[in-house]
PDB file of C-alpha atoms in Angstrom:
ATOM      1  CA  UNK O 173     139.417 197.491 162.392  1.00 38.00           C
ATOM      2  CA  UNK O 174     136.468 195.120 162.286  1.00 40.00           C
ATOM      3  CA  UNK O 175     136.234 191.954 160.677  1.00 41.00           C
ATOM      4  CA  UNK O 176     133.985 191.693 157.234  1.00 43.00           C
ATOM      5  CA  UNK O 177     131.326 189.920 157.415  1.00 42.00           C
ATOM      6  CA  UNK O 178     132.369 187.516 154.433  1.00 42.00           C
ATOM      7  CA  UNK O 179     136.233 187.389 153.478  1.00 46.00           C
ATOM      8  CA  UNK O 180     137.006 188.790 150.517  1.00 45.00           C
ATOM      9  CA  UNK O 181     137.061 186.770 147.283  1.00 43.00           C
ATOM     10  CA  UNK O 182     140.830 185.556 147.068  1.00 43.00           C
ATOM     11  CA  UNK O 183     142.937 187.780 144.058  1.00 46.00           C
ATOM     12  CA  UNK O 184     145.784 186.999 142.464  1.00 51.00           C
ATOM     13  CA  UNK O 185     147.817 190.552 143.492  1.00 70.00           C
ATOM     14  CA  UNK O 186     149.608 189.521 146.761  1.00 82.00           C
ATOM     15  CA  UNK O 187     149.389 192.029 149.439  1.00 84.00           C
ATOM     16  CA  UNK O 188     153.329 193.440 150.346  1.00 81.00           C
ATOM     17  CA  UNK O 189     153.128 195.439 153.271  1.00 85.00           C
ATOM     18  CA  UNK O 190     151.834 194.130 156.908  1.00 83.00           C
ATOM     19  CA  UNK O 191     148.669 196.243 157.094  1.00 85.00           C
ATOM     20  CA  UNK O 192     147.641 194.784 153.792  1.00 88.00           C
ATOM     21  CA  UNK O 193     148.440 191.407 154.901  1.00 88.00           C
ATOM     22  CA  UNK O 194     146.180 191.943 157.628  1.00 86.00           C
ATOM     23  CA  UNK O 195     142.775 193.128 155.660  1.00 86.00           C
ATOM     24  CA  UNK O 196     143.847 190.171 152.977  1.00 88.00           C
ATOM     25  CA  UNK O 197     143.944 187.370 155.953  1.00 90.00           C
ATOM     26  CA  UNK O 198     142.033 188.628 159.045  1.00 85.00           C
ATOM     27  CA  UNK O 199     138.463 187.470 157.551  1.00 83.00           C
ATOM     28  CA  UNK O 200     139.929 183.858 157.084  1.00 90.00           C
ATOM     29  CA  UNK O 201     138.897 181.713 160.334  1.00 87.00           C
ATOM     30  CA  UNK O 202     140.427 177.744 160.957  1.00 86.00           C
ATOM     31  CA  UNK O 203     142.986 176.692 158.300  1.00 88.00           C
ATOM     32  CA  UNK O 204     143.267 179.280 155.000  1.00 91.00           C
ATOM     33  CA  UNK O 205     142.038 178.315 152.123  1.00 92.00           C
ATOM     34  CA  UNK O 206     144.052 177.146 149.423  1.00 93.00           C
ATOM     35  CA  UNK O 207     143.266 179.268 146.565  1.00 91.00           C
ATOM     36  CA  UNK O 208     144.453 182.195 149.187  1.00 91.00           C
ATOM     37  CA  UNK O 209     147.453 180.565 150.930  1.00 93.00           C
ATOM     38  CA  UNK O 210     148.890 179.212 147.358  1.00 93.00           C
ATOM     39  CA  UNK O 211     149.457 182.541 146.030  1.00 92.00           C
ATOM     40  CA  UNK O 212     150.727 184.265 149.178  1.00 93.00           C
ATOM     41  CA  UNK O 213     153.630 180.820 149.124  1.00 94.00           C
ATOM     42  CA  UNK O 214     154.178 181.399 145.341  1.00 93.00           C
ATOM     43  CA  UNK O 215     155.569 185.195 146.053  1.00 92.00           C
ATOM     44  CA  UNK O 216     158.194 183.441 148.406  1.00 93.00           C
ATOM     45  CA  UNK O 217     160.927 185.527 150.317  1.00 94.00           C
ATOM     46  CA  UNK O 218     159.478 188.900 148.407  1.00 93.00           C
ATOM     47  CA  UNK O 219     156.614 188.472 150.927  1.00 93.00           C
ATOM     48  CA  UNK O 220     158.512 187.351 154.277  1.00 95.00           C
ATOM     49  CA  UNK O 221     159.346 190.654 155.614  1.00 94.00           C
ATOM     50  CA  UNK O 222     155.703 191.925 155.488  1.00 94.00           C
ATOM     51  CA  UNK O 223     155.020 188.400 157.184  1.00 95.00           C
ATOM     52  CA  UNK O 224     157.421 188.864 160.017  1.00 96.00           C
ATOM     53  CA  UNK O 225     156.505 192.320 160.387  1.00 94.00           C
ATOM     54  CA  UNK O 226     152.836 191.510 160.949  1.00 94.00           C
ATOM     55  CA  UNK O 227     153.847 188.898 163.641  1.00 96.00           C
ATOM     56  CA  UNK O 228     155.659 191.568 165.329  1.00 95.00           C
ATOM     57  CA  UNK O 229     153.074 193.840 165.447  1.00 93.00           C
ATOM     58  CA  UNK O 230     151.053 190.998 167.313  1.00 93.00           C
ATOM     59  CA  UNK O 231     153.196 190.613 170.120  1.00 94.00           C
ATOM     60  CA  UNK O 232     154.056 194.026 170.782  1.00 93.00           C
ATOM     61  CA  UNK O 233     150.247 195.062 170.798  1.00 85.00           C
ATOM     62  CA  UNK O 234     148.962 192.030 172.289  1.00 76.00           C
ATOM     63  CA  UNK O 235     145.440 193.921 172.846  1.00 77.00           C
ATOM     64  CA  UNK O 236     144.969 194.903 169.227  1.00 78.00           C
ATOM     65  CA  UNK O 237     142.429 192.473 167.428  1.00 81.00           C
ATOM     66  CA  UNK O 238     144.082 190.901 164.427  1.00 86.00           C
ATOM     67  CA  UNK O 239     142.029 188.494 163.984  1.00 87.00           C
ATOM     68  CA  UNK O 240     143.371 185.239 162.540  1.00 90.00           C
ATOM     69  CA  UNK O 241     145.847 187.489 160.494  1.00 91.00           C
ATOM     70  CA  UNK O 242     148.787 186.333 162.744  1.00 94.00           C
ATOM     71  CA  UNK O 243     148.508 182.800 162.911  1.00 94.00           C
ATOM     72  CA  UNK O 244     148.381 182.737 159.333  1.00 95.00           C
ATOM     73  CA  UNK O 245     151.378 184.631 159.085  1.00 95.00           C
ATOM     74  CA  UNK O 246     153.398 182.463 161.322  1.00 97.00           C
ATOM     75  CA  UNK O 247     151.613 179.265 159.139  1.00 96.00           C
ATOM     76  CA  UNK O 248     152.886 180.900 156.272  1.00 96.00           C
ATOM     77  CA  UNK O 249     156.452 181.919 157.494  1.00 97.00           C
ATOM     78  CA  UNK O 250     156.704 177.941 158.002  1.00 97.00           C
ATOM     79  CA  UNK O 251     155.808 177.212 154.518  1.00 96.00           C
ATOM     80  CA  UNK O 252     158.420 179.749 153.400  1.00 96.00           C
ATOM     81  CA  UNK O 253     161.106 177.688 155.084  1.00 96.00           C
ATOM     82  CA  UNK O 254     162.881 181.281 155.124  1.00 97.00           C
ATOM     83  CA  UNK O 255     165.496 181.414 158.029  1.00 97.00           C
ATOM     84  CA  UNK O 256     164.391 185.284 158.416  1.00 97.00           C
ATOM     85  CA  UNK O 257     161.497 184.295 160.194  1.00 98.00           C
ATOM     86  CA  UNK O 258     163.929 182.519 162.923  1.00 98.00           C
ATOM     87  CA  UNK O 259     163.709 185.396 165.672  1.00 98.00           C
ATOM     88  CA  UNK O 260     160.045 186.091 165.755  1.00 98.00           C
ATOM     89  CA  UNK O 261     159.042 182.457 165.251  1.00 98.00           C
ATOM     90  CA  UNK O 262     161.107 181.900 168.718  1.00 98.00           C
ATOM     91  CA  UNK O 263     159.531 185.048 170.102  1.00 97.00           C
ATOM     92  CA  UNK O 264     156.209 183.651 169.508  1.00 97.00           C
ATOM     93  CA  UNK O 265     157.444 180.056 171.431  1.00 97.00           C
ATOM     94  CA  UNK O 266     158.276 182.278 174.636  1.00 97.00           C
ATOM     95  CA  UNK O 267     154.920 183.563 174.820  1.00 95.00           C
ATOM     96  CA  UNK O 268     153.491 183.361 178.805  1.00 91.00           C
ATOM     97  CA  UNK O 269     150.303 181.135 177.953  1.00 87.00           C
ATOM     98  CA  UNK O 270     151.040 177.527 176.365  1.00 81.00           C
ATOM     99  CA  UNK O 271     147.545 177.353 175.359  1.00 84.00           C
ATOM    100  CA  UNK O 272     148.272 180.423 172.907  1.00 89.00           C
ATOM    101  CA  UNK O 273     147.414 179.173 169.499  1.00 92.00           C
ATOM    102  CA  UNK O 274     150.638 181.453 168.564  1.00 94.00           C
ATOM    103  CA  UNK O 275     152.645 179.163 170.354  1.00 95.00           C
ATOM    104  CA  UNK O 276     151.375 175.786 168.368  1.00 93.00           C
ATOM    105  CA  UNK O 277     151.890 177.646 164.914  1.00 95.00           C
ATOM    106  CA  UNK O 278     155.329 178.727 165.961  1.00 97.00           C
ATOM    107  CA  UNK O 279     155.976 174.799 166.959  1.00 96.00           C
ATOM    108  CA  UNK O 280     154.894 173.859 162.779  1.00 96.00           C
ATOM    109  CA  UNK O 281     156.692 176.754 161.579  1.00 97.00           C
ATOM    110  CA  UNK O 282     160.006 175.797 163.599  1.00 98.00           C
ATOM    111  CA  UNK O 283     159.933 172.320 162.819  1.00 97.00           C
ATOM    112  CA  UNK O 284     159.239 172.972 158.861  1.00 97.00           C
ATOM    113  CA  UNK O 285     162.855 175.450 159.094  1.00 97.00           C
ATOM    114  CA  UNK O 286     164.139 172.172 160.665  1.00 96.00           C
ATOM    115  CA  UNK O 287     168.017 171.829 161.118  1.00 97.00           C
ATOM    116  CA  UNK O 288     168.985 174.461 159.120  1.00 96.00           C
ATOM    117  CA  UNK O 289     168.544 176.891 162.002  1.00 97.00           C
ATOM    118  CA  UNK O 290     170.432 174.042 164.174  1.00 98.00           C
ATOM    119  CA  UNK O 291     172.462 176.524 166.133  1.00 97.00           C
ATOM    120  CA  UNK O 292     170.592 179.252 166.382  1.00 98.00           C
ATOM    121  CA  UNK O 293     168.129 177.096 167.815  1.00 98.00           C
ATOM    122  CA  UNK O 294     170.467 175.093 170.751  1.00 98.00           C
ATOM    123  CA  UNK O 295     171.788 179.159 171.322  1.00 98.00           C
ATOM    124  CA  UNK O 296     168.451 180.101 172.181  1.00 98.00           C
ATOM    125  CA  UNK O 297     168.096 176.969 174.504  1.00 98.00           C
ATOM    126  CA  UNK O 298     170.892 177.308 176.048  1.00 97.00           C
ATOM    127  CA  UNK O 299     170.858 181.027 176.706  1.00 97.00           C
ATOM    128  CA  UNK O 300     166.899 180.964 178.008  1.00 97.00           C
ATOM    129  CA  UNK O 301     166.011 180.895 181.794  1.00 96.00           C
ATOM    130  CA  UNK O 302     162.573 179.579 180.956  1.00 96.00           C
ATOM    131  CA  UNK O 303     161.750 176.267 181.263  1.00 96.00           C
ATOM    132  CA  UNK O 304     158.468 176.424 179.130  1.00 95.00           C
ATOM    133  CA  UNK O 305     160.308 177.699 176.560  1.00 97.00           C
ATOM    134  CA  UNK O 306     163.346 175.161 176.449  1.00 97.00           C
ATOM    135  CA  UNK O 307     160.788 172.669 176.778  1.00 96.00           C
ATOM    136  CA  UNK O 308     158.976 173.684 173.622  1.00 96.00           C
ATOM    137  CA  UNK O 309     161.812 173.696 171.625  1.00 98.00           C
ATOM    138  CA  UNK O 310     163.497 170.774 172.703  1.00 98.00           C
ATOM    139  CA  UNK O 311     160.038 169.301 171.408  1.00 97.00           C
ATOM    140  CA  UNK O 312     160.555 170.955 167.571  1.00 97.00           C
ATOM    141  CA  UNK O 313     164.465 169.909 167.419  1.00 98.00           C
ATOM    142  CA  UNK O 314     163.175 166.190 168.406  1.00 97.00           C
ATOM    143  CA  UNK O 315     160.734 165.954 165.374  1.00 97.00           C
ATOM    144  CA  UNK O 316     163.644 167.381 162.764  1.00 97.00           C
ATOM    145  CA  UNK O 317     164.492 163.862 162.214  1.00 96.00           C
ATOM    146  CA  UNK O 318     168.380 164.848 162.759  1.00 96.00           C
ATOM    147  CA  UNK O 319     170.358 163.041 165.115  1.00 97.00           C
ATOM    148  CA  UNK O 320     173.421 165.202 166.760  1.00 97.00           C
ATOM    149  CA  UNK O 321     174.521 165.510 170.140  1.00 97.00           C
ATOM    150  CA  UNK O 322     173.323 168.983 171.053  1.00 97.00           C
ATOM    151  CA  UNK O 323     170.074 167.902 170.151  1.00 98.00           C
ATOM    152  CA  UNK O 324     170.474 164.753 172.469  1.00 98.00           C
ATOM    153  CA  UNK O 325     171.643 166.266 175.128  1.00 97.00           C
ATOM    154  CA  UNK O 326     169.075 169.212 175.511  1.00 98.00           C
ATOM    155  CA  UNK O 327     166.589 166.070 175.319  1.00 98.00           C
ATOM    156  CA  UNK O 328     167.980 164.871 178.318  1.00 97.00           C
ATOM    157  CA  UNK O 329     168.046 167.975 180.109  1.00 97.00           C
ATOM    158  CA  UNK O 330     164.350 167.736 179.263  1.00 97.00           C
ATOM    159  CA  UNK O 331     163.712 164.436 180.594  1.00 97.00           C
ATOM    160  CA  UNK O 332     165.595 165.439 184.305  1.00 96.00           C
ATOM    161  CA  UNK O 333     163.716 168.296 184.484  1.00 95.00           C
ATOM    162  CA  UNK O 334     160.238 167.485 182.668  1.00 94.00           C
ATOM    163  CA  UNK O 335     160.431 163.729 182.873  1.00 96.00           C
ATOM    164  CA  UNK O 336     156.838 163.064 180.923  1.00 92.00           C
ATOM    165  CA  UNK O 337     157.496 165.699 177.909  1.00 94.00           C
ATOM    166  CA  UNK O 338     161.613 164.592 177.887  1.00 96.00           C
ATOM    167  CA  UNK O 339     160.291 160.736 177.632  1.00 96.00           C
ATOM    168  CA  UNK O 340     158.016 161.876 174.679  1.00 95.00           C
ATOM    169  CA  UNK O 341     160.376 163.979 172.954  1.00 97.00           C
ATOM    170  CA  UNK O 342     163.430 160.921 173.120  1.00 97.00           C
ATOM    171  CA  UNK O 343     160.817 158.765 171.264  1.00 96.00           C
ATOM    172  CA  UNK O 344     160.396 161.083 168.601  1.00 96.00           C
ATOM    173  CA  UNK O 345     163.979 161.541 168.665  1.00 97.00           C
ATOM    174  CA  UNK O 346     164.441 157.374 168.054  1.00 97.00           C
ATOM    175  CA  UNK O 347     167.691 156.743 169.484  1.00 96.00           C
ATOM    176  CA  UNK O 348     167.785 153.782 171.185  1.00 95.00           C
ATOM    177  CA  UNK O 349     170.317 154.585 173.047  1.00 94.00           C
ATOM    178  CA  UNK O 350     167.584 156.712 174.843  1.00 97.00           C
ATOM    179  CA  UNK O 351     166.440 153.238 176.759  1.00 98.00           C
ATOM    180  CA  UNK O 352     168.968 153.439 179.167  1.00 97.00           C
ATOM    181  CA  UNK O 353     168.373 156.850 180.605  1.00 98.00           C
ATOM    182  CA  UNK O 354     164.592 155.911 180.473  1.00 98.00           C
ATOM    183  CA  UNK O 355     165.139 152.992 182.276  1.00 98.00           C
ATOM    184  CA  UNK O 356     167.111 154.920 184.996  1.00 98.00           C
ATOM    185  CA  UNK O 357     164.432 157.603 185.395  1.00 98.00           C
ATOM    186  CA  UNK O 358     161.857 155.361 185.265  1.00 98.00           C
ATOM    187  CA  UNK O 359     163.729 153.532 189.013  1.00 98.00           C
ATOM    188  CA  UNK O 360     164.761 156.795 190.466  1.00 97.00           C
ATOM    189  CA  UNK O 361     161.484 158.504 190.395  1.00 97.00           C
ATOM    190  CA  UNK O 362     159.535 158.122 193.695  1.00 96.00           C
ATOM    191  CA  UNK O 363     155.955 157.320 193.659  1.00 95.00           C
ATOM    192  CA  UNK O 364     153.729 160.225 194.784  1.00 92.00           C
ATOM    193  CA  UNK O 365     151.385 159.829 197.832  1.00 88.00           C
ATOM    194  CA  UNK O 366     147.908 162.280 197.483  1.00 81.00           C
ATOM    195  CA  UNK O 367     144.466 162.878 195.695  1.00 77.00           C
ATOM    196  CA  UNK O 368     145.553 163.605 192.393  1.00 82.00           C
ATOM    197  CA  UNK O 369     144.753 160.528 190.426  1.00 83.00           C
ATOM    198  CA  UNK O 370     147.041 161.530 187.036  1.00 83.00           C
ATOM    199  CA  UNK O 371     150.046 162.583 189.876  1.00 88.00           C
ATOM    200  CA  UNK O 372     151.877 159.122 188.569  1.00 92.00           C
ATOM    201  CA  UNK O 373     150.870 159.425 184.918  1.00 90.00           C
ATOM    202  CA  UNK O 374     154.803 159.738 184.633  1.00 94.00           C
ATOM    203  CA  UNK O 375     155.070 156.415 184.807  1.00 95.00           C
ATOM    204  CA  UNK O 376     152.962 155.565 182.248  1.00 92.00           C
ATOM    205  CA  UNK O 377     154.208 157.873 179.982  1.00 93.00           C
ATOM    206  CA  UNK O 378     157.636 156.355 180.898  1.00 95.00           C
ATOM    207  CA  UNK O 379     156.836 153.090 180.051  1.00 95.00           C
ATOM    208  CA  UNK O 380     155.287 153.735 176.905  1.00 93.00           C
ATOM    209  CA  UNK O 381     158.401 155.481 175.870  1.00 95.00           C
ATOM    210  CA  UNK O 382     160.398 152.247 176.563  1.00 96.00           C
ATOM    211  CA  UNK O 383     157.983 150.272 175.215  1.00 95.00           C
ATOM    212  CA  UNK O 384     158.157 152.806 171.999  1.00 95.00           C
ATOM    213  CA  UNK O 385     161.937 152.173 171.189  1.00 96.00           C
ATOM    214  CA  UNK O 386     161.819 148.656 171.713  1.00 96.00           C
ATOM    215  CA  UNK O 387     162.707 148.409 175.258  1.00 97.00           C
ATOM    216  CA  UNK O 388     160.345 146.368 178.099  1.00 96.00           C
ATOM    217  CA  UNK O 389     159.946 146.712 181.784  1.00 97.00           C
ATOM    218  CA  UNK O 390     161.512 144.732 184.103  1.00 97.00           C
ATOM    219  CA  UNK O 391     159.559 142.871 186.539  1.00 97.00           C
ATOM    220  CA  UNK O 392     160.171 145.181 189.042  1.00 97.00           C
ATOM    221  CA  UNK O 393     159.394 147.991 187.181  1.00 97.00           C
ATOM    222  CA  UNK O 394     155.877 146.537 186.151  1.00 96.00           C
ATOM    223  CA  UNK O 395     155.209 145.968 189.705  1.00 97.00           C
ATOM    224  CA  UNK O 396     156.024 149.674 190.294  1.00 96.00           C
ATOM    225  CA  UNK O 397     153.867 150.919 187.351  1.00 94.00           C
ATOM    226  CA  UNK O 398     150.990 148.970 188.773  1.00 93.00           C
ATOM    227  CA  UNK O 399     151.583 150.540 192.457  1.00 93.00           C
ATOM    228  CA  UNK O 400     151.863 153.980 190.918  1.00 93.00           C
ATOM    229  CA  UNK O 401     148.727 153.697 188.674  1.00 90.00           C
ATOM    230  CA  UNK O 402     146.450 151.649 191.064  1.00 90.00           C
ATOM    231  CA  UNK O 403     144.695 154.474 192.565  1.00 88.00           C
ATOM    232  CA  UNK O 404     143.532 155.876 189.270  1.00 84.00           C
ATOM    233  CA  UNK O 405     142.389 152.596 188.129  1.00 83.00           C
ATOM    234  CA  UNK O 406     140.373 152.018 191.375  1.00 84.00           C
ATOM    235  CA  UNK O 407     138.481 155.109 190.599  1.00 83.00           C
ATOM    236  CA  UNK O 408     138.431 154.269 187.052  1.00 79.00           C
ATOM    237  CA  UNK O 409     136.585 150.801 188.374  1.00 81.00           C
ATOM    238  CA  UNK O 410     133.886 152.566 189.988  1.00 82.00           C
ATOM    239  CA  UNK O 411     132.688 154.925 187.374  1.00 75.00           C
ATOM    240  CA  UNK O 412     128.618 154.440 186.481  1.00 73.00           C
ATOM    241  CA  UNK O 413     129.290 156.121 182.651  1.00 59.00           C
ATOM    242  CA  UNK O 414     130.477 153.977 179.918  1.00 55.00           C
ATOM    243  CA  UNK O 415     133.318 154.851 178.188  1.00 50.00           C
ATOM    244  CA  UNK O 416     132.517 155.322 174.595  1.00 52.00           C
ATOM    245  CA  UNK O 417     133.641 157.356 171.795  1.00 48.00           C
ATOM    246  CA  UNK O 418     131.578 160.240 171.599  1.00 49.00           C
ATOM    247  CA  UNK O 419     128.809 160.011 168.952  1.00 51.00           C
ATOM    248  CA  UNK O 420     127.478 161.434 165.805  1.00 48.00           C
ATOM    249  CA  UNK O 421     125.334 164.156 166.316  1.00 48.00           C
ATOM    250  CA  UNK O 422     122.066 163.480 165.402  1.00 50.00           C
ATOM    251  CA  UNK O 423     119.141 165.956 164.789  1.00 47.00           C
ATOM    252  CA  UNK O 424     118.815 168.741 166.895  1.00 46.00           C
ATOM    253  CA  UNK O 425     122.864 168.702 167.988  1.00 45.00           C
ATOM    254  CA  UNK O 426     123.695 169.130 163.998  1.00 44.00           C
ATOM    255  CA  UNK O 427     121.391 172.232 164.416  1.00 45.00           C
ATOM    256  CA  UNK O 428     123.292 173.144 167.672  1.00 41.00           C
ATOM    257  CA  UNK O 429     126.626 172.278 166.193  1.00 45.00           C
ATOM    258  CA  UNK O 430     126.098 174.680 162.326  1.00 43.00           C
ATOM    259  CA  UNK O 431     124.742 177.681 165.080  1.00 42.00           C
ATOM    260  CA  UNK O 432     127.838 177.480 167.604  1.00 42.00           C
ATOM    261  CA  UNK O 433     129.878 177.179 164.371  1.00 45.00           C
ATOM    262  CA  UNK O 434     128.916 180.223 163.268  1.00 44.00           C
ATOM    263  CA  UNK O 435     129.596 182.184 166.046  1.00 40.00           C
ATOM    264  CA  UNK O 436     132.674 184.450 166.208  1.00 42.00           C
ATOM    265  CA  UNK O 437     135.786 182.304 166.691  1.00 40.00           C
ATOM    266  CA  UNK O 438     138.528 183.444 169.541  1.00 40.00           C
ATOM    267  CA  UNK O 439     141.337 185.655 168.827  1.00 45.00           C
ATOM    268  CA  UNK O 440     144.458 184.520 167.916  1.00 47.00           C
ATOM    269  CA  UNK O 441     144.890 183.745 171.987  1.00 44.00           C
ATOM    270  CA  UNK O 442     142.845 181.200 171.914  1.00 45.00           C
ATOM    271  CA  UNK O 443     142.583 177.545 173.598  1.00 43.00           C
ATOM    272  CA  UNK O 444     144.197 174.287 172.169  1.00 45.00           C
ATOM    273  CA  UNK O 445     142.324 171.157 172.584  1.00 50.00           C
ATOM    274  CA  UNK O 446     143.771 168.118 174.344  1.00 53.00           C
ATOM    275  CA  UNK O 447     146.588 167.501 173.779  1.00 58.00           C
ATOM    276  CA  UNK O 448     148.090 164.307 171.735  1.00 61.00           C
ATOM    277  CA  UNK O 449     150.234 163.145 174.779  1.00 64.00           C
ATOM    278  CA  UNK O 450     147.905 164.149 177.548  1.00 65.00           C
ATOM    279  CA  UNK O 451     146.339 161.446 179.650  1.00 66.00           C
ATOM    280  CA  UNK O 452     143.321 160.719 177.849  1.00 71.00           C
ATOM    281  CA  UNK O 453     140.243 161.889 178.915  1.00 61.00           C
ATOM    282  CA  UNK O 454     138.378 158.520 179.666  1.00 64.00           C
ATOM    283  CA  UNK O 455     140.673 157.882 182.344  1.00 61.00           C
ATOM    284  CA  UNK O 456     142.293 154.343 180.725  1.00 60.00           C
ATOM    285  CA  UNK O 457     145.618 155.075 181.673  1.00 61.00           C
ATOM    286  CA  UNK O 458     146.675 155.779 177.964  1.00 65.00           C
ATOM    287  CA  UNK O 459     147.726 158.635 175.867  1.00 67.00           C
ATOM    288  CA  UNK O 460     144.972 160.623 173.970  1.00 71.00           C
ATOM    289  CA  UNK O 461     146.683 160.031 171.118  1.00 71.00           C
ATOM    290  CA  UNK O 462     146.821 155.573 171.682  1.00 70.00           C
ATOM    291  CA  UNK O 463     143.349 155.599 173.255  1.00 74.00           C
ATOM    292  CA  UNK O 464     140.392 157.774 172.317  1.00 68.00           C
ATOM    293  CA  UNK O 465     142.066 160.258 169.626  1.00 70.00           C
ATOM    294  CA  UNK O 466     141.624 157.579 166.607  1.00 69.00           C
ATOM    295  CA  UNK O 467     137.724 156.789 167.779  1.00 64.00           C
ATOM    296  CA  UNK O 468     137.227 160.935 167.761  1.00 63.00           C
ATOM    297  CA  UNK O 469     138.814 161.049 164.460  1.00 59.00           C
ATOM    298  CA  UNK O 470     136.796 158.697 162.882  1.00 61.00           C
ATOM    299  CA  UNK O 471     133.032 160.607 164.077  1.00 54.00           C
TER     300      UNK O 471
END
């Protein structure tokens, strides 16, 4: 099925069956509009089984072009808040790529079920052999704003085993009790010797996760942070470019900007952008998030 040209005018009769859903949300690229998403969240668990049921047609025909039908669905399966959509939602945070946009949309979705699904959720991490996947969740559990020891503990299974991601998730978590095991990882990690410039961001991240829950490094530990991260600032030191925010386009690159906007987006596959914790892309040392994110915002 091809996409239309135009997406259809939004209607007020709410489509009930998956292939419906599809020709009602396919044409819709980026975030859906209001006027359409509104009345799709008014019809409310009436609507969920055609949602999960389109979902599930995306995964198990992964070369099938759905357009931007599934992400939608999984957006609106979060809105729901309908425990229903528990299974696929966590189907969709296995998925092999981690750039999948399926997988960020299952992240919102989980976290808007929040604890609720509690034990379903530490099940699945306890019963998974992937790491990518135990990693992703512990993320959503750590933003539910619910403290519990299950919870905790799968953080800190995160941190051993995924030291910059665990750090990040325990400061979401906000138990301060977290400083401790920080401050432990933080010693016990050895520095690593070889070209890779970002191969000690851990540290960083570390120490902004101390830093986050109120914590400070030692003296020792700042003298470590400053061995692990001198190599990147040496380079950093000898760049020719200056490190600005990137600018307003201007004549010609608003022309260049509307036409690449108008081309055909990526399916539902596509890329993310950088992420908010990566190591931004100036090379400062700092997350994207603390360091160039607000400037980008702003343009």
């Amino acid at each position: 099925m091809d996409h239309p040209d135009d997406p259809a005018a939004p209607t007020t009769m709410v489509p009930t069956s998956p292939q419906d859903l599809v020709q009602h949300l396919r044409g819709y690229e980026g975030r859906l509009p209001e006027a359409v998403r509104r009345p799709l969240v008014a019809a409310g668990a009436s609507i969920v089984p055609a949602l999960i049921a389109l979902v599930e047609d995306a995964l198990t025909d992964d070369q099938r072009d759905l357009g931007w039908a599934p992400l939608h669905a999984i957006d609106l399966l979060g809105a729901l808040e309908d425990t229903r959509a528990l299974p696929v939602l966590l189907r969709c945070l296995d998925l092999e790529d981690e750039l999948d946009l399926r997988v960020e949309q299952a992240e919102a979705a989980l976290r808007a079920l929040g604890p609720c699904t509690l034990e379903d959720c530490v099940a699945a991490y306890a019963a998974s052999p992937r790491d990518a996947f135990r990693d992703r969740l512990a993320g959503v559990m750590s933003q539910w704003g619910l403290h519990d020891k299950r919870i905790y503990a799968a953080l800190l299974d995160t941190l051993q085993r995924t030291p910059e991601l665990g750090a990040n998730y325990l400061v979401d978590y906000g138990d301060p009790r977290a400083l401790e095991v920080l401050a432990q990882t933080f010693d016990t990690l050895p520095i690593r010797v070889g070209d890779n410039l970002l191969a000690n961001h851990v540290f960083i991240e570390l120490r902004c996760a101390i830093e986050d829950l109120g914590g400070r490094l030692t003296a020792a530990q700042q003298h470590k942070c400053a061995q692990a991260d001198a190599p990147r600032r040496r380079f950093v030191a000898q760049l020719p470019w200056d490190l600005e925010g990137p600018a307003l386009p201007t004549g010609r690159s608003i022309a260049l900007a509307r036409a690449s906007a108008a081309r055909p987006r990526p399916r539902t596959t596509g890329k993310r952008k950088l992420g908010r914790n990566a190591p931004c892309w100036c090379g400062s040392g700092k997350k994207y998030k603390k360091c160039h994110l607000p400037i980008e915002e702003k343009a």
